[in-house]
Amino acid sequence: MLLFFALGLLVHFVFFASIFDIYFTSPLVHGMTPHFTPLPPPARRLVLFVADGLRADALYELDENGNSRAPFIRNIIMHEGSWGISHTRVPTESRPGHVALIAGFYEDVSAVAKGWKENPVEFDSLFNESKYTWSWGSPDILPMFAKGAGGDHVYTHSYDAKKEDFGAHDATKLDSWVFDNVKDFFHAARNNRSLFSKINEEKIVFFLHLLGLDTNGHAHRPSSRDYKDNIKKVDDGVKEIVSMFKHFYGNDGKTTFIFTSDHGMTDWGSHGAGHPSETLTPLITWGAGIKYPEKVSVQQFDDAFLKEWRLENWKRRDVNQGILPVDYLNNTDLFKAESMFTNAVQILEQFKVKMTQKKEVTLSFLFTPF
Ligand SMILES: [Zn+2]
């Protein structure tokens, strides 16, 4: 009887411990050989706008008078670029959302042990692989991509966390802070020779993190006037920044723009779970290397939203965060094939490292390669 009890207890301990081994071990590996596409990229620079906590429907839908809250972005959808829904995964939180966008992998579950803001392991990212990245926004988001980056080439410009109160009464100030600082930065670059030459390099990224909508959504809910007016402010700001870029680089056609969000928000102003209001985020991209709008009568991704948004005739291209969205690329078949091949080889590299690790800790007669 006692033996039976002891055995039962042991089994429970094994199962209990296995949870930690399975779910709380980071799936990330290190030491892969980086791979690059050999063909020249269509863009010299990328401008990434992330409107934190912006729901897809809140951006795409028309207001009670049939007008868009984001006329500049809607104009891009109809005349300049490609659009769709980006499907995020749970937990729909800022850190995993940004990691999926910028580093290309989903939530590392072992992260829960270290809190949501700090990354538990180092990882490679778009910013790290860039020549230079300049980022503006919340002190909760920007440092995680600068910290992991080797070398001094990812620059962050955040407001003081303690002074985030300056947006307490009007959260759109968090967004105008970003737009104003980007404008000042480019203004200063005109009189700063070393900065000027840096921002004229290839492979550079500008990341604008806009926290106003998330803050307004939590405080007033997404159906509020505050949230909706904030969308208009973001649209105005994006318009100004785009025009500034075109002016600064003399319309060289070498800039790619991406506008998206890290996660959505429920009607009652929360996020973290898997409701469509939390997982559906907008994605609009335009500029160098991006497909122009396509008029269609039948949509690949169709749902009740399309008609409601009056976008049923503009080809919608949905993506899952973290996967190369080939359908957005305006380039040769060779370029697309090379890019997909590079993507596949990068994944193979991870497999190789994992296999080597496994082989090292397994007795040789027990090891069978897959
Ligand atoms: Zn967020």
PDB file of N, CA, C and O and ligand atoms in Angstrom, residues 51-53 92-95 98 141 209 211 214 218 262-264 271, ligand 1:
ATOM      1  N   ALA A  51       1.304  51.350 -34.177  1.00  0.00           N
ATOM      2  CA  ALA A  51       0.324  52.034 -33.333  1.00  0.00           C
ATOM      3  C   ALA A  51      -0.130  51.016 -32.287  1.00  0.00           C
ATOM      4  O   ALA A  51      -0.949  50.146 -32.567  1.00  0.00           O
ATOM      5  N   ASP A  52       0.430  51.120 -31.103  1.00  0.00           N
ATOM      6  CA  ASP A  52       0.219  50.137 -30.046  1.00  0.00           C
ATOM      7  C   ASP A  52      -1.265  50.029 -29.682  1.00  0.00           C
ATOM      8  O   ASP A  52      -1.909  51.031 -29.379  1.00  0.00           O
ATOM      9  N   GLY A  53      -1.809  48.799 -29.730  1.00  0.00           N
ATOM     10  CA  GLY A  53      -3.192  48.588 -29.298  1.00  0.00           C
ATOM     11  C   GLY A  53      -4.251  49.042 -30.299  1.00  0.00           C
ATOM     12  O   GLY A  53      -5.412  49.222 -29.930  1.00  0.00           O
ATOM     13  N   THR A  92      -1.697  38.375 -26.370  1.00  0.00           N
ATOM     14  CA  THR A  92      -1.717  39.618 -27.149  1.00  0.00           C
ATOM     15  C   THR A  92      -1.228  40.776 -26.279  1.00  0.00           C
ATOM     16  O   THR A  92      -1.988  41.647 -25.868  1.00  0.00           O
ATOM     17  N   GLU A  93       0.063  40.722 -26.009  1.00  0.00           N
ATOM     18  CA  GLU A  93       0.701  41.758 -25.191  1.00  0.00           C
ATOM     19  C   GLU A  93       1.742  42.487 -26.036  1.00  0.00           C
ATOM     20  O   GLU A  93       2.166  41.995 -27.076  1.00  0.00           O
ATOM     21  N   SER A  94       2.176  43.633 -25.550  1.00  0.00           N
ATOM     22  CA  SER A  94       3.087  44.465 -26.336  1.00  0.00           C
ATOM     23  C   SER A  94       4.428  43.800 -26.630  1.00  0.00           C
ATOM     24  O   SER A  94       4.929  43.855 -27.746  1.00  0.00           O
ATOM     25  N   ARG A  95       5.007  43.156 -25.608  1.00  0.00           N
ATOM     26  CA  ARG A  95       6.341  42.599 -25.802  1.00  0.00           C
ATOM     27  C   ARG A  95       6.345  41.462 -26.838  1.00  0.00           C
ATOM     28  O   ARG A  95       7.058  41.539 -27.832  1.00  0.00           O
ATOM     29  N   HIS A  98       5.640  42.850 -30.399  1.00  0.00           N
ATOM     30  CA  HIS A  98       6.776  43.515 -31.036  1.00  0.00           C
ATOM     31  C   HIS A  98       7.876  42.523 -31.409  1.00  0.00           C
ATOM     32  O   HIS A  98       8.538  42.685 -32.422  1.00  0.00           O
ATOM     33  N   ILE A 141       9.328  49.477 -24.465  1.00  0.00           N
ATOM     34  CA  ILE A 141       9.437  48.679 -25.687  1.00  0.00           C
ATOM     35  C   ILE A 141      10.829  48.777 -26.326  1.00  0.00           C
ATOM     36  O   ILE A 141      11.450  47.778 -26.668  1.00  0.00           O
ATOM     37  N   HIS A 209       7.298  54.011 -32.435  1.00  0.00           N
ATOM     38  CA  HIS A 209       6.363  53.299 -31.569  1.00  0.00           C
ATOM     39  C   HIS A 209       5.383  54.305 -30.963  1.00  0.00           C
ATOM     40  O   HIS A 209       5.789  55.233 -30.258  1.00  0.00           O
ATOM     41  N   LEU A 211       2.310  54.945 -28.566  1.00  0.00           N
ATOM     42  CA  LEU A 211       1.612  54.308 -27.441  1.00  0.00           C
ATOM     43  C   LEU A 211       0.254  54.935 -27.112  1.00  0.00           C
ATOM     44  O   LEU A 211      -0.506  54.405 -26.309  1.00  0.00           O
ATOM     45  N   ASP A 214      -3.066  52.656 -27.226  1.00  0.00           N
ATOM     46  CA  ASP A 214      -3.133  51.642 -26.173  1.00  0.00           C
ATOM     47  C   ASP A 214      -3.562  52.304 -24.855  1.00  0.00           C
ATOM     48  O   ASP A 214      -4.429  51.813 -24.140  1.00  0.00           O
ATOM     49  N   HIS A 218      -7.149  51.653 -22.920  1.00  0.00           N
ATOM     50  CA  HIS A 218      -7.258  51.164 -21.542  1.00  0.00           C
ATOM     51  C   HIS A 218      -8.075  52.130 -20.691  1.00  0.00           C
ATOM     52  O   HIS A 218      -8.909  51.732 -19.890  1.00  0.00           O
ATOM     53  N   ASP A 262       0.719  46.062 -32.682  1.00  0.00           N
ATOM     54  CA  ASP A 262       1.248  44.859 -32.030  1.00  0.00           C
ATOM     55  C   ASP A 262       0.138  43.919 -31.561  1.00  0.00           C
ATOM     56  O   ASP A 262       0.331  42.721 -31.446  1.00  0.00           O
ATOM     57  N   HIS A 263      -1.044  44.468 -31.270  1.00  0.00           N
ATOM     58  CA  HIS A 263      -2.204  43.692 -30.819  1.00  0.00           C
ATOM     59  C   HIS A 263      -3.388  44.627 -30.839  1.00  0.00           C
ATOM     60  O   HIS A 263      -3.218  45.849 -30.939  1.00  0.00           O
ATOM     61  N   GLY A 264      -4.599  44.061 -30.722  1.00  0.00           N
ATOM     62  CA  GLY A 264      -5.798  44.897 -30.680  1.00  0.00           C
ATOM     63  C   GLY A 264      -6.254  45.131 -29.261  1.00  0.00           C
ATOM     64  O   GLY A 264      -5.424  45.245 -28.341  1.00  0.00           O
ATOM     65  N   HIS A 271      -6.456  43.580 -23.205  1.00  0.00           N
ATOM     66  CA  HIS A 271      -5.868  42.694 -24.205  1.00  0.00           C
ATOM     67  C   HIS A 271      -4.961  41.705 -23.514  1.00  0.00           C
ATOM     68  O   HIS A 271      -4.591  41.900 -22.361  1.00  0.00           O
TER      69      HIS A 271
HETATM   70 ZN    ZN B   1       0.886  46.935 -26.904  1.00  0.00          ZN
END
